[in-house]
Amino acid sequence: MQRMVLLISLFVMACFTASTVSAEPVCAPTSRVPTQKYPGAAAIITSNNLLLPAGKAVEASGQKIIIQGRVLDSRCAPVQEAVVELWQNSPTGRWLLAGREDLATPNAVFAGAGRTYTDHAGRFRFITAFPAPLTNQEQGDKRSYAVARAPFVNLKISAKALPTLDTALYFSDDVRNDKDDSYRKLSGKGRSDVTIRMQQNDENELVGDIELVIAGKAPYQTY
């Protein structure tokens, strides 16, 4: 009888161990907040530095921030070679994109949008300026200049064999977040999903980190 109990225990333990080993980790997809004023892929320059586009020697004005993130799929595996596009309003609250003529001059210019790609670990990085909040007037209500949306940036991620992820991203510890209707409607998880965690690094630069999850499973890279 004792031998039978021992065999059953060993069998149950083996099954549990096998199921634990074979189970894939699961990452919940990132919540979405509506984006605004996507300029179209053709209008976005391939550069991750919106303050200092290629050919410029002087940075555009504004509070410099670094946004770095990581893109994962539903298995928590890094998504490689994904196209990441960022666009936003300027530090003065204007939606402007640098055109060819702006980029051809020696004058400093804020690009307004940029494009980069994830590396083998799913990481990406942008250098940009802290955006201004949007007022009610800028949202189409001419009666008030009160803040309608807290400062945010728009992000669009396109990856092979995965659905496109596009969402607005907010900044941690900004008191204006709670006045933003889109942000207030989110659950606790939703807010965490779209909030860039801001801190200063050893060089006193303002750096934000975020992890983004796309629904589905990225195909394994073969070489």
Coordinates of N, CA, C and O in Angstrom, one line a residue, residues 42 54 76 118 131 157:
A42 N 4.8 58.5 -44.6 CA 5.7 59.2 -45.5 C 6.2 60.5 -44.9 O 7.2 61.0 -45.4
A54 N 19.2 64.6 -38.5 CA 20.4 64.5 -39.3 C 20.7 65.8 -40.0 O 19.8 66.4 -40.6
C76 N 5.8 37.0 -23.9 CA 6.8 37.8 -23.2 C 8.2 37.7 -23.9 O 9.2 38.0 -23.3
T118 N 13.2 48.3 -33.3 CA 13.6 47.6 -32.1 C 14.9 46.7 -32.4 O 15.0 46.2 -33.6
P131 N 6.4 67.4 -24.2 CA 5.3 68.1 -24.9 C 4.5 68.9 -23.9 O 4.5 68.7 -22.7
I157 N 3.5 51.0 -33.3 CA 4.4 49.9 -33.4 C 3.9 48.9 -34.5 O 2.8 48.4 -34.3

